[in-house]
Every structure is written in structure tokens, then in C-alpha cells.
XYZ file of C-alpha atoms in Angstrom:
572
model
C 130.037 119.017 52.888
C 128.336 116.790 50.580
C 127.112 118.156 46.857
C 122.519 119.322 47.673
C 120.519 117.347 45.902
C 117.654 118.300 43.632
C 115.449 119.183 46.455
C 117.088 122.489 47.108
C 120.579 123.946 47.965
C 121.517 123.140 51.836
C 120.601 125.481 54.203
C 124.744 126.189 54.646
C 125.062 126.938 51.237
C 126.792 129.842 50.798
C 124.749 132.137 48.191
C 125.630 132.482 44.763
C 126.944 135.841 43.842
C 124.536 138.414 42.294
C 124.649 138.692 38.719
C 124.850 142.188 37.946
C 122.155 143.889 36.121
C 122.095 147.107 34.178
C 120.389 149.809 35.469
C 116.974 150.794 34.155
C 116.165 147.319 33.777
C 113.099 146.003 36.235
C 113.662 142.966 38.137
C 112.454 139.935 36.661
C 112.912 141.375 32.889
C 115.037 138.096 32.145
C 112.058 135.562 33.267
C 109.582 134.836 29.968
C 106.449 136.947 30.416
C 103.039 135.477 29.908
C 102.665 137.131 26.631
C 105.814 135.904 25.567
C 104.898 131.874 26.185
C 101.582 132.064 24.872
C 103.853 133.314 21.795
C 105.652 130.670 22.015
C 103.218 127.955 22.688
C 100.919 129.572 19.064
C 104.706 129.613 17.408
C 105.210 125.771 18.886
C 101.411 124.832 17.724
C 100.587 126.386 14.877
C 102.081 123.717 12.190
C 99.519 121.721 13.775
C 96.691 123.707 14.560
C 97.224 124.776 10.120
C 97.206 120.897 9.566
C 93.824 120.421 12.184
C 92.252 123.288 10.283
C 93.156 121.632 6.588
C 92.228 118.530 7.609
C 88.552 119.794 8.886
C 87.761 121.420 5.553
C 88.662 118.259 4.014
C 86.246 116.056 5.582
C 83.716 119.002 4.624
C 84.705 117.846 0.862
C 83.749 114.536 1.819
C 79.953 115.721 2.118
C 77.510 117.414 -0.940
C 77.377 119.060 -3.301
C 80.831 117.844 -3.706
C 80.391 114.520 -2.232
C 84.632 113.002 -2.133
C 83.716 110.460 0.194
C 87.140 109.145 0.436
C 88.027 112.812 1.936
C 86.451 111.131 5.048
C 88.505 108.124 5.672
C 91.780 110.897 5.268
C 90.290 113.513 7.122
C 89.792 110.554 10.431
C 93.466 109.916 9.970
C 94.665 113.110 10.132
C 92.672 113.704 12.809
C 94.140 110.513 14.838
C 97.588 111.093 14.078
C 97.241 115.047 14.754
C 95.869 114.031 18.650
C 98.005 110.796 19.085
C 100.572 110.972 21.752
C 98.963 114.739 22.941
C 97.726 115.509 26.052
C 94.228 115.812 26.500
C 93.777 119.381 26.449
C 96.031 119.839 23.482
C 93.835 117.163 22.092
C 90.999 119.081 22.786
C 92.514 122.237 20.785
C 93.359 120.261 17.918
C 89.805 118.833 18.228
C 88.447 122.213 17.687
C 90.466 123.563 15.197
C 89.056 120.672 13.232
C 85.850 120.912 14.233
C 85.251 124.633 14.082
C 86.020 125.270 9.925
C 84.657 121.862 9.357
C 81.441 122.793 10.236
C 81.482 126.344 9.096
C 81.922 125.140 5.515
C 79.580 122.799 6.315
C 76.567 124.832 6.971
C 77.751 127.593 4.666
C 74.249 127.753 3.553
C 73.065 129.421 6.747
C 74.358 132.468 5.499
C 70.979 132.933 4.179
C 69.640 133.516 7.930
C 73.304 135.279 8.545
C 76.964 134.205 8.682
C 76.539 134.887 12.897
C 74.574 132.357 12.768
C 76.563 130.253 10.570
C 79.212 130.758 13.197
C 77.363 130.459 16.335
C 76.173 126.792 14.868
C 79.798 125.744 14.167
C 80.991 126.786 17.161
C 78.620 124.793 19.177
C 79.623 121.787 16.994
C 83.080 122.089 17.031
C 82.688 121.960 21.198
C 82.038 118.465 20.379
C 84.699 117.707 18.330
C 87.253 119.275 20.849
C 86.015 116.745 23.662
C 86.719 113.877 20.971
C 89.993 115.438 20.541
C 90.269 115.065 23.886
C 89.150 112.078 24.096
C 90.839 110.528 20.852
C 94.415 111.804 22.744
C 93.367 109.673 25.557
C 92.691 106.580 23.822
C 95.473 106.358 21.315
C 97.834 105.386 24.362
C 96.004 102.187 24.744
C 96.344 99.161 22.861
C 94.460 98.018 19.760
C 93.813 102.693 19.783
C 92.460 102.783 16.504
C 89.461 100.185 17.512
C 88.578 102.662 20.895
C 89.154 105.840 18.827
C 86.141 104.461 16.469
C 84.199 104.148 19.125
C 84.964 107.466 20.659
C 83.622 108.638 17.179
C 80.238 107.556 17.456
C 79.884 108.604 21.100
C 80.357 112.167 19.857
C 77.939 111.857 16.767
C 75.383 109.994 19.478
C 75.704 113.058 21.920
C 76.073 115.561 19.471
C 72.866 113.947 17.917
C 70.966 114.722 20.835
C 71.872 117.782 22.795
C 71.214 120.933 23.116
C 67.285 121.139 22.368
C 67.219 117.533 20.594
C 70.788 117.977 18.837
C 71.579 118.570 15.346
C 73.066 115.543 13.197
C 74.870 117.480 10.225
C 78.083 116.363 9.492
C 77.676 112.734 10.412
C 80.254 110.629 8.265
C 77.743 108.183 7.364
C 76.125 110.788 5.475
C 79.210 111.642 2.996
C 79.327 107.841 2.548
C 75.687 107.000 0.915
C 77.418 106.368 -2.182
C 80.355 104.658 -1.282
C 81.241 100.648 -0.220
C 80.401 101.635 3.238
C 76.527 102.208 2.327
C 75.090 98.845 2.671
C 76.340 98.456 6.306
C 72.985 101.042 6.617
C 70.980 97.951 6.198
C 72.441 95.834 9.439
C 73.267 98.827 12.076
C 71.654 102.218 10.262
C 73.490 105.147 10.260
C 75.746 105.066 13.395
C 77.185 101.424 11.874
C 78.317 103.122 8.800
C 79.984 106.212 10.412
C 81.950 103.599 12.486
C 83.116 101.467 9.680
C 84.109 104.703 8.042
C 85.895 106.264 11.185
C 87.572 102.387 11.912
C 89.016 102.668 8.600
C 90.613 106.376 8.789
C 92.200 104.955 11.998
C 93.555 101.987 11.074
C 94.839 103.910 8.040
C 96.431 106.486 10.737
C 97.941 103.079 12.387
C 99.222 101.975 9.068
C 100.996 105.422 8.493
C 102.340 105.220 11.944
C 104.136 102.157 11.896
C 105.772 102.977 8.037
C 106.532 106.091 9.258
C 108.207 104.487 12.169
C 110.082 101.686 9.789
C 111.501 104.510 8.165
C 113.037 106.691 10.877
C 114.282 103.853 12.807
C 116.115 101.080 10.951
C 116.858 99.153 13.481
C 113.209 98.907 14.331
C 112.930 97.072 11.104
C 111.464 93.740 12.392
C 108.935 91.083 11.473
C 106.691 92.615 13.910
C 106.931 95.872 12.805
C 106.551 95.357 9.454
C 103.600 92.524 10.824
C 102.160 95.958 12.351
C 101.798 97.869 9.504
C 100.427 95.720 7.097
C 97.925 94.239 9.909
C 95.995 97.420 9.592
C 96.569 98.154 6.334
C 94.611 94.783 5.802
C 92.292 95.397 8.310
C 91.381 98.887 6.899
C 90.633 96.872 3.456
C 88.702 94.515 5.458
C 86.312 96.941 6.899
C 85.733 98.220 3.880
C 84.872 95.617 1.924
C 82.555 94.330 4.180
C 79.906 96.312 2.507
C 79.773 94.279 -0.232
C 78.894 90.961 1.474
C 75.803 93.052 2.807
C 72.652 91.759 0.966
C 70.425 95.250 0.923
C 66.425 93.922 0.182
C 64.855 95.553 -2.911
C 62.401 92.816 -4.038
C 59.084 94.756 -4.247
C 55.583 93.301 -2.073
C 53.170 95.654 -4.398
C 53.474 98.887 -6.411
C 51.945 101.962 -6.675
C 52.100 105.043 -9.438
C 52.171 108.034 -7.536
C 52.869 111.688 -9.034
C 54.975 114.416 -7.113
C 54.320 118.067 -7.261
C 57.280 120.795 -7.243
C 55.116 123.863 -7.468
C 58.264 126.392 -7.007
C 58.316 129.693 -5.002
C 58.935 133.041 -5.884
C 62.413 133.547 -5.158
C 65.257 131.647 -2.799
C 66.501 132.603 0.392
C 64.615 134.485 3.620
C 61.304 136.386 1.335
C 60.884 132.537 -0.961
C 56.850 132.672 0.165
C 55.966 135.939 -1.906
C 51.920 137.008 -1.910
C 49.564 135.088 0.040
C 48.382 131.993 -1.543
C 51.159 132.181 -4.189
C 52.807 129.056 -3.511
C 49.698 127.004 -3.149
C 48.454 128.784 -6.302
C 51.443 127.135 -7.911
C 51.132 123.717 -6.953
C 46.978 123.682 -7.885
C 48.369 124.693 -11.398
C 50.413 122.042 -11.561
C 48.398 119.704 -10.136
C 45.403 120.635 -12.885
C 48.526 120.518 -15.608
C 48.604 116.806 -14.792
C 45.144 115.888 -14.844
C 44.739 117.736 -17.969
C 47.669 115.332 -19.306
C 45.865 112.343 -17.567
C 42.601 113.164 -19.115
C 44.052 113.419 -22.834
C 45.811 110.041 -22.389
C 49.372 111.864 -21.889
C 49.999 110.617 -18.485
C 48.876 107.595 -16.893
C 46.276 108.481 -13.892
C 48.761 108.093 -10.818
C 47.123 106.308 -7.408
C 48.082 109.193 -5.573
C 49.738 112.515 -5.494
C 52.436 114.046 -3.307
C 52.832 117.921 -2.460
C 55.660 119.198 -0.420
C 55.799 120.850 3.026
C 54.383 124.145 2.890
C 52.670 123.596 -0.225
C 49.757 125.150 1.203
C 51.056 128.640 2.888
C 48.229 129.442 4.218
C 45.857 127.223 7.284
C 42.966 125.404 4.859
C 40.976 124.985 7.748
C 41.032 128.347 8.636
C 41.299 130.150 5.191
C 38.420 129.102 3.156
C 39.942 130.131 -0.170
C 42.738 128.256 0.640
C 40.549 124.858 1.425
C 39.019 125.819 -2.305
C 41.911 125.896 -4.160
C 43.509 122.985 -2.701
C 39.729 120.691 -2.600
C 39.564 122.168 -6.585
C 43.012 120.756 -7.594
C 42.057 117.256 -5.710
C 38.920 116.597 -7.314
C 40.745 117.117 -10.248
C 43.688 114.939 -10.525
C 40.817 112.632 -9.073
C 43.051 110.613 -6.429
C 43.984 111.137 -2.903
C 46.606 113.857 -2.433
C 49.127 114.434 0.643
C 49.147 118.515 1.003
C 51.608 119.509 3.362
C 50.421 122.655 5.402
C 50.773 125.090 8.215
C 47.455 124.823 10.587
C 46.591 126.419 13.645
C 46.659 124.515 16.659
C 43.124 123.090 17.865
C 43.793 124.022 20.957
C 46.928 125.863 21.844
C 46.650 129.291 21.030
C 49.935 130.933 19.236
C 50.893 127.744 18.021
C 50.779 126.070 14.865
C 51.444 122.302 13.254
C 53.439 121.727 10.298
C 51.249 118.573 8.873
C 50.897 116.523 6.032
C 46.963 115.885 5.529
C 45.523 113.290 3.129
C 43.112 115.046 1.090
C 40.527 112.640 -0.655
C 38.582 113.829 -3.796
C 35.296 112.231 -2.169
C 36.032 112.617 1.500
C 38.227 115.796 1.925
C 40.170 116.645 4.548
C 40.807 113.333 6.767
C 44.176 111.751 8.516
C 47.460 113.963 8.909
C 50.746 113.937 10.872
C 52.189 116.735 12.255
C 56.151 117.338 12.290
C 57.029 115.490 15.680
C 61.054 117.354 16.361
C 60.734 121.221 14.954
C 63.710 123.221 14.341
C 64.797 125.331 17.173
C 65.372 129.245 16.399
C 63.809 127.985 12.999
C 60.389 126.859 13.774
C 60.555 127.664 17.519
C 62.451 129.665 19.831
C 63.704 128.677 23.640
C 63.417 130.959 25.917
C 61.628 133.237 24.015
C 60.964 136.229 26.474
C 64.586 136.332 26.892
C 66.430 135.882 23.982
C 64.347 137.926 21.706
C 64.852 141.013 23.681
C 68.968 140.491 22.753
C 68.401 138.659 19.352
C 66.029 140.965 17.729
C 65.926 138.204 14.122
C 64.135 135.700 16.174
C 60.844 138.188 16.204
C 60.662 136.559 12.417
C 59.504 133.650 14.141
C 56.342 134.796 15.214
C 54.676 131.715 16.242
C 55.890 128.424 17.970
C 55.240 125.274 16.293
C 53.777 122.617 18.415
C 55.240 119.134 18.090
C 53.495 115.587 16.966
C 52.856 112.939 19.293
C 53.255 109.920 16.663
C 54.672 108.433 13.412
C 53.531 109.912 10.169
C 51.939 106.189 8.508
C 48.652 107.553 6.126
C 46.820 105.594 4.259
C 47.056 107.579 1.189
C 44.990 105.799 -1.802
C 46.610 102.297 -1.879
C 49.549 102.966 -0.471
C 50.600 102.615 3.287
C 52.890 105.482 3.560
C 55.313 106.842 6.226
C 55.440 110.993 6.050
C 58.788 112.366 7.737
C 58.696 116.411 7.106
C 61.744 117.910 6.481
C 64.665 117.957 8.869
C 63.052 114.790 10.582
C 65.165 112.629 8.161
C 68.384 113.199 9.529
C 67.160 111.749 12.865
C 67.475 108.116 13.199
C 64.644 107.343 15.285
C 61.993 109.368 13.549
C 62.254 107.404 9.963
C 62.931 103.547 11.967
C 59.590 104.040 13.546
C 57.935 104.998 10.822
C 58.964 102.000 9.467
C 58.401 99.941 12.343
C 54.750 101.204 12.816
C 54.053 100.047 9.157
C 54.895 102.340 6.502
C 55.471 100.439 2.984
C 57.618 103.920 1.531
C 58.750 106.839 3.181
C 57.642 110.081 2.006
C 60.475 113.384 2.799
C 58.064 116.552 2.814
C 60.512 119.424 2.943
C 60.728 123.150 1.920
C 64.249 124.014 2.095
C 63.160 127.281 -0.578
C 65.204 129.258 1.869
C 68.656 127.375 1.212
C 67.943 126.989 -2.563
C 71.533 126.299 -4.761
C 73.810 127.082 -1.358
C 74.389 122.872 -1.040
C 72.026 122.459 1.466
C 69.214 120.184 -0.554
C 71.968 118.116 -2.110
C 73.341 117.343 1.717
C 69.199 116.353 2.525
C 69.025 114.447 -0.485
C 72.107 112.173 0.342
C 70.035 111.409 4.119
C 67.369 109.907 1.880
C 69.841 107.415 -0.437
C 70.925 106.489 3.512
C 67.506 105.723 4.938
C 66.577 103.733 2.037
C 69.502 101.057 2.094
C 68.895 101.415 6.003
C 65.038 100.783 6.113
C 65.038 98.694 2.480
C 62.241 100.902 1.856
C 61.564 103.717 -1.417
C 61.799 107.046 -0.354
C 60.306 110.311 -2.151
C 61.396 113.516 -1.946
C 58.780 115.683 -2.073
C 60.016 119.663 -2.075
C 58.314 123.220 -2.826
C 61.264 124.301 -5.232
C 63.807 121.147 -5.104
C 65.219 119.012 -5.257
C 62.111 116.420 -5.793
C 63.860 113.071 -6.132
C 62.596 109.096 -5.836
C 64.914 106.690 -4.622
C 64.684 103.183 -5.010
C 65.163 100.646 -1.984
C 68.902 100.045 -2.993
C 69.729 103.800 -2.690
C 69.917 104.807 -6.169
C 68.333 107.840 -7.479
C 65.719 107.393 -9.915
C 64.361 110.460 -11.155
C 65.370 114.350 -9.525
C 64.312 117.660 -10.213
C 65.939 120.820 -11.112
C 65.644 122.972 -8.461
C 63.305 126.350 -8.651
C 61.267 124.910 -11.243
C 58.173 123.815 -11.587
C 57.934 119.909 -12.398
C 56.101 117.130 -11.625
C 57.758 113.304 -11.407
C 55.456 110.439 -11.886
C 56.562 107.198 -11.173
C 56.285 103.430 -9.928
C 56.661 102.994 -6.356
C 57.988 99.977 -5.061
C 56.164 98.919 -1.321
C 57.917 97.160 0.953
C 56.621 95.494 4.186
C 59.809 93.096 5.229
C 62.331 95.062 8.042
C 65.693 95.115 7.787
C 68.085 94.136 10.324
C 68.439 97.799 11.578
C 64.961 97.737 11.670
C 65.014 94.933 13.984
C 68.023 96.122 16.371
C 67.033 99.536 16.178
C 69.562 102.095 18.329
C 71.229 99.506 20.000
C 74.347 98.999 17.894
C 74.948 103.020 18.054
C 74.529 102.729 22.297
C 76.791 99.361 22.579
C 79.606 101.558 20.723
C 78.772 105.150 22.319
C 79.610 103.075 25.562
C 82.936 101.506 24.521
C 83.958 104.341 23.954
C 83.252 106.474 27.399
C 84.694 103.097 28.473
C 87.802 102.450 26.761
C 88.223 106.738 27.434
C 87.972 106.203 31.463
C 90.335 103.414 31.328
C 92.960 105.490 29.123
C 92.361 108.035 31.753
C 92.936 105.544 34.870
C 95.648 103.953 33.603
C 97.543 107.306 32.874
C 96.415 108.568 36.721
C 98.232 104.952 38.019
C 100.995 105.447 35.767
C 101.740 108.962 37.248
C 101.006 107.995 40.524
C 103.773 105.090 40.125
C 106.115 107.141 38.358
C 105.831 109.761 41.723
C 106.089 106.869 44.093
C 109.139 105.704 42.494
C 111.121 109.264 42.122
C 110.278 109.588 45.524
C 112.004 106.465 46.858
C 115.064 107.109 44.310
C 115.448 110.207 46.871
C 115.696 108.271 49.828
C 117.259 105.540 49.245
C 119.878 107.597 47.084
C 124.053 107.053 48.659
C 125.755 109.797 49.975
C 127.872 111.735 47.692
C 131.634 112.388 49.150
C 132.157 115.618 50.476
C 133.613 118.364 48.060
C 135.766 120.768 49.478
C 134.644 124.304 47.985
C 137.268 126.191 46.265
């Protein structure tokens, strides 16, 4: 008869003999248990999932307060060359195993609120990551990979930037790279333009390693192409980064005005910073009346305007009359316009309240404000309320909901035409571009981050100010409760800090701007052109690996039939 094929013995087969088994021992004890290849698939992974893991906590070097920007461009490609060549879901595992101690060392400083929540942040993060490990595996079978994988990048930052409840945009590259040759690429495409340039360059650098690693383990590989190959993107990862410098980022001032900020200081960091009613605004008034008293002795030039942080005021002016007092007492004064940021009761809404920065005139009083348009969710308002604060008993510490602004933050404060972005708002890229676009001269950064005082977190803010600057060619102060207080010129260099938890107050000449820059002009579209060459150049990897399998089945099958007899073999 003639020697069975793959498909199966033939039906005349004669069956093999039973191996014989010792007794006691179950039937199918020889067959590898599930236990036992989930073993050895964590035995098989784990030099890589260790690498993933090192690699994610470098990139988290890359960002403050220890700010080793070139930790980025390593950490991308380590990340390309640990996905390369993987299938997607193992891409996806490496992608989390990046992802997931990336961003816990990240937001370390939300150990203030509680490391679960810590945690439960980074873990919702690092789902992102693992679908661009997915992705990434995907994409580096295709030609010109480290191009596509770049892309790829920004469509997770872009999605990541957005969802769930208006997204959260920590951990961005551009935002380790304010200080590096990257930075002035802010000024063309904003934010997402730098983060590309930056993730571009990690991959061609993964390319580069490739290929030499390549030249080495196979000599006879050794040829003009190859060796064209590896210095191709060697030169094109130099390229990319020195485009930066050709970038002309606008600083020529239109006007100036001498404005003072006020770091009044709390009573302690962390989750109890407000202490005693009225004790934080008590502290800026005092400082405030410290500088008119140096303005009226001929110590300190009389600024145009002054600048409080968010939450200077702790409690609602309008609805506290001492408060109103104090803060109407410290204007009149200092003698000039002053932007108090405060907590007020909404008009209409009961149980809400507006975070707002109100212009307080020493003539007029009260007058134009902005309230915070994108709160913080779980921070300054809670989804699904009724049901998650029956389970998550810490989110009763959030009593009230804060209700969200319906436009841009320009004020008229004294001379200057300024555009107030509170807090958090300045990591989002569309809440400081149209500011800018609706007029504002400077942007103003109202924040009270008293709760994450020396854990990182205000160095990490501070570096999203350098970035808007260079992107909108505009100054930008830094106005907080306990630090870090900060102006930063137009070209992204920090003029004068603060200490943080002291009291201090920063006077200074403020460039105004009214020219736009190119990302001004262009806005989000660079960021959505890449997002979508990426999902693109990811469904073609994907298609192109369905044909190829599909193929690759269609041809086994026809080696099957069209396959000669084999002679017969007698059996022995």
C-alpha cells in the first residue's frame, strides 16, 4: 500500500501498538497540562516582558523632575524592536508591560489621593499602549515600518487624549522633549508634531540597530544594500532631529506689560493643603498688601496688573461677604486690576460650582471671568455619581460637581489682553490654541496643584507651559497657590520660578504677542492627518497578512493534490 500522507493514517492502517503505561498513572498524564504551557509560555516570555517593563520606566525618566529626554528616543526603540516580528496579541502584551509601570511611575504623585488610584489610572493607560503594541507588531512587517509605527504613535496619544470622559494627556513624549532639539517643531504642528518627530526618531534608531545587528550575525548578508540600510536611518534619525533647528520660533514683542504674581502658600501639602476657612485667601491679601507697601515706598515698581492663582480665594466672594472684603481690600490696594481665581456657586444650577478666574478692578470690582471649561473627573466631578459612590466611598470628598465653561478664558485685565487656562486645561491642545486664536496676547496657567506639592507633579505642569509657549509664540505665567509660580518667555525659556510652599511674589515684564504661529494657523489638523496614517497603514498590515495566509492555505492545499503517488511499501 502506499506510505498516508499528512492528512491522517489510511483507514487500513493497521494500529500502532499500545505503549504500555504504569499503573497508577491517569490517562493523558504525558500530554502538557494547561498549567504547565502557560509555564512555559511566562518561562518563554519573560526575558521580554523584563526588557518591556525596563524599557517603560525608562521613558518615565525621560519626563520631570528628572527630565532625560533622550530616555525617550531609547525607550521608542526598545519598544519597536521588543514588538517587531510578534504577533499582534503578543504585541499587545509587550505593549502593556510597557505601558503599565510607565505610567505608574509616572503619576506616582497620585499616591496622595491613594496608590489604588495610582494604579487604576495606569492601568487604564497602559490599555492604550497594549493596542499600540498591537498595532506597532502589525506595522513593522510593512515596508518603510518605522515611518507607519510613528504614526501609530500619535494615533494612540490622539485617542488616549480624548477618551474616557475627555481623556487624560500625561505621558505624551512631546512633553519630556520641551527642552530638547525637538521643541521648536511646537511652533509649526503643536504638540502632536513634536511627539512624532520624537517617536520617528526612536524608530528609525530601532531600524538602524536592526540592520547592524543583522550585518553582524550574517556575514554573508554583508552587502552595499545592507550596509546602505543601516546608515539610511541612522541619517534619517539625525535628520529628524535636526530639523528643529531650522524652525524660526517668533519672540519679537508687539507691547509689554509689568505684571506681579502672587504665591500666597497653603497650610500644608497633600489631601488637608486648604486649612481654616479663609486661610489661603488670607495669605494671598497679605501678600498682595506686602507689595503695595513695597510699591508705595519706591521698592517695587507699581505693576499694570496682578495675578493670583486658582483657588486663591477658598471661599465664593459673591456669596461670602468677608471673603469679597478681603479680596476688594487687597485690590484697592495694590491699586491695579487683579485676576483672583475662585470657587463660586453656580447662578443657576444648584449643587454646582465654577472654578473661575474674575478680573477684579480697584474702581469697578467684580466684572469679566472665565470659568474652567474641561474639569477633572473623580477630581472636580464624579460620573455616575449615584452609583459609584455607593462602592467608592473617597469620592463623597467630592461633594459638589463643578459645572463646565462655555468659552475661552481672553480678559481684559488692565492693559493686557490675556488668555486664562486654569490648571489641568494646559495639557489639552485645543483649550490653550483657542485661547490664542480668540485673541489672547499671553497666556495665564491658574493652577493649585497644593495637593501634589514636591511628589514631581508641578515640575511635569511646568514643562506643558515651556511647550505651549514655543507652540503659540506667546509668554506664559504660571500662576500657583504654593508653586511652582514661573514666567516663561515666548522662546520657552524660564525666566523667573518659585520655590514651592512659600510665599513669594514675581514681578516682571511681559512680553504681548498678537502674530499666530503656524500651529496656530493649522490647528489639529497635522495630529488627525497622522492619527489616520496610522489606522491606515495598521489595516493594510492587517490585510496584507489575512491575503498572505489565505495564499499560503491555497497553496498547501494544492501541494496535496497535485502531490505523486509514493510506491507501495511492503510492511515488515
Amino acid at each position: 500500500m502506499t506510505e498516508p500522507d499528512s492528512t491522517g493514517p489510511e483507514p487500513d492502517s493497521p494500529a500502532p501498538p499500545e505503549e504500555p503505561r504504569d499503573e497508577g498513572v491517569p490517562p493523558g498524564a504525558g500530554r502538557p497540562t494547561r498549567r504547565r504551557r502557560l509555564a512555559a509560555l511566562a518561562r518563554r516570555e519573560a526575558p521580554r516582558t523584563g526588557l518591556a517593563v525596563l524599557s517603560g520606566l525608562a521613558l518615565a525618566l525621560a519626563f520631570p523632575p528628572y527630565g532625560v529626554w533622550p530616555l525617550s528616543l531609547a525607550a521608542v526603540a526598545a519598544f519597536g524592536l521588543l514588538v517587531r516580528g510578534r504577533t499582534a496579541r503578543q504585541g499587545a502584551w509587550s505593549g502593556f508591560a510597557f505601558g503599565l509601570p510607565f505610567f505608574v511611575f509616572l503619576l506616582k504623585w497620585l499616591h496622595v489621593v491613594g496608590w489604588d488610584a495610582t494604579i487604576g489610572l495606569a492601568f487604564i493607560q497602559a490599555l492604550f499602549v497594549a493596542l499600540l503594541g498591537a498595532a506597532f507588531a502589525l506595522a513593522t512587517r510593512l515596508p518603510a515600518w518605522p515611518l507607519w509605527c510613528a504614526c501609530l504613535w500619535i494615533t494612540e496619544e490622539y485617542l488616549r487624549d480624548r477618551i474616557p470622559f475627555g481623556g487624560f494627556p500625561w505621558g505624551r513624549l512631546a512633553f519630556a522633549n520641551t527642552g530638547s532639539p525637538y521643541t521648536p517643531l511646537a511652533a509649526l504642528g503643536g504638540a502632536p508634531l513634536v511627539s512624532f518627530a520624537v517617536a520617528l526618531t526612536g524608530t528609525l534608531l530601532a531600524a538602524a540597530v536592526l540592520a547592524a545587528w543583522r550585518l553582524r550575525a550574517a556575514p554573508a548578508a554583508r552587502t552595499r544594500r545592507a550596509y546602505g540600510t543601516a546608515a539610511g536611518a541612522l541619517v534619517l534619525a539625525a535628520a529628524v532631529t535636526a530639523a528643529g533647528f531650522a524652525v524660526p520660533v517668533p519672540t519679537k514683542a508687539d507691547d509689554t506689560a509689568r505684571i506681579a504674581i502672587v504665591q500666597g502658600n497653603v497650610s500644608k501639602p497633600g489631601m488637608d493643603f486648604l486649612g481654616r476657612p479663609m486661610k489661603i485667601l488670607n495669605n494671598h491679601v497679605e501678600a498682595t498688601l506686602d507689595l503695595a507697601k513695597r510699591v508705595k515706598q519706591g521698592k517695587e515698581p507699581k505693576p499694570d496688573l496682578v495675578i493670583w492663582p486658582e483657588n486663591a480665594s477658598d471661599l465664593d466672594p459673591f456669596t461670602w461677604p468677608e471673603a469679597g472684603r478681603r479680596i476688594d481690600e487687597a485690590v484697592k490696594a495694590v491699586g491695579v486690576p487683579v485676576l483672583v481665581g475662585a470657587l463660586v456657586d453656580h447662578p443657576t444650577k444648584e449643587g454646582y460650582v465654577e472654578n473661575q478666574g474674575i478680573v477684579w478692578d480697584p474702581k469697578k470690582g467684580p466684572g469679566a471671568s472665565y470659568t474652567k471649561q474641561h474639569p477633572v473627573p473623580f477630581g472636580e466631578y464624579v460620573p455616575f455619581r449615584n452609583q459609584l459612590s455607593k462602592v467608592i466611598t473617597r469620592l463623597q470628598q467630592v461633594p459638589r460637581d463643578f459645572y463646565p465653561g462655555d468659552h475661552t478664558g481672553v480678559l481684559q485685565t488692565g492693559p493686557a489682553r490675556l488668555g486664562d487656562v486654569i490648571c489641568f486645561e494646559v495639557a489639552y491642545d485645543e483649550i490653550p490654541r483657542d485661547t490664542v486664536r480668540d485673541g489672547a496676547r499671553a497666556l495665564v496657567v491658574q493652577t493649585n496643584n497644593a495637593t501634589y506639592g514636591r511628589t514631581g507633579q508641578p515640575e511635569q505642569q511646568l514643562v506643558m507651559s515651556k511647550l505651549r509657549a514655543v507652540e503659540h509664540g506667546r509668554a506664559v505665567v504660571t500662576a500657583a497657590t504654593s508653586g511652582i509660580s514661573a514666567v516663561v518667555a515666548p522662546d520657552g525659556t524660564v525666566q523667573q520660578r518659585t520655590d514651592e510652599f512659600t510665599r513669594d511674589v514675581l514681578t516682571a515684564d511681559l512680553p504681548l504677542r498678537d502674530g499666530l504661529t503656524v500651529a496656530d494657523h493649522v490647528g489639529a489638523v497635522p495630529e488627525q492627518v497622522i492619527a489616520i496614517v496610522g489606522v491606515l497603514a495598521c489595516a493594510g498590515a492587517w490585510i496584507l497578512g489575512r491575503r498572505q495566509r489565505t495564499a499560503g492555505s491555497r497553496e498547501s492545499g494544492t501541494g496535496k493534490q497535485d502531490r505523486p503517488a509514493q510506491p507501495e511499501r511492503q510492511h515488515q
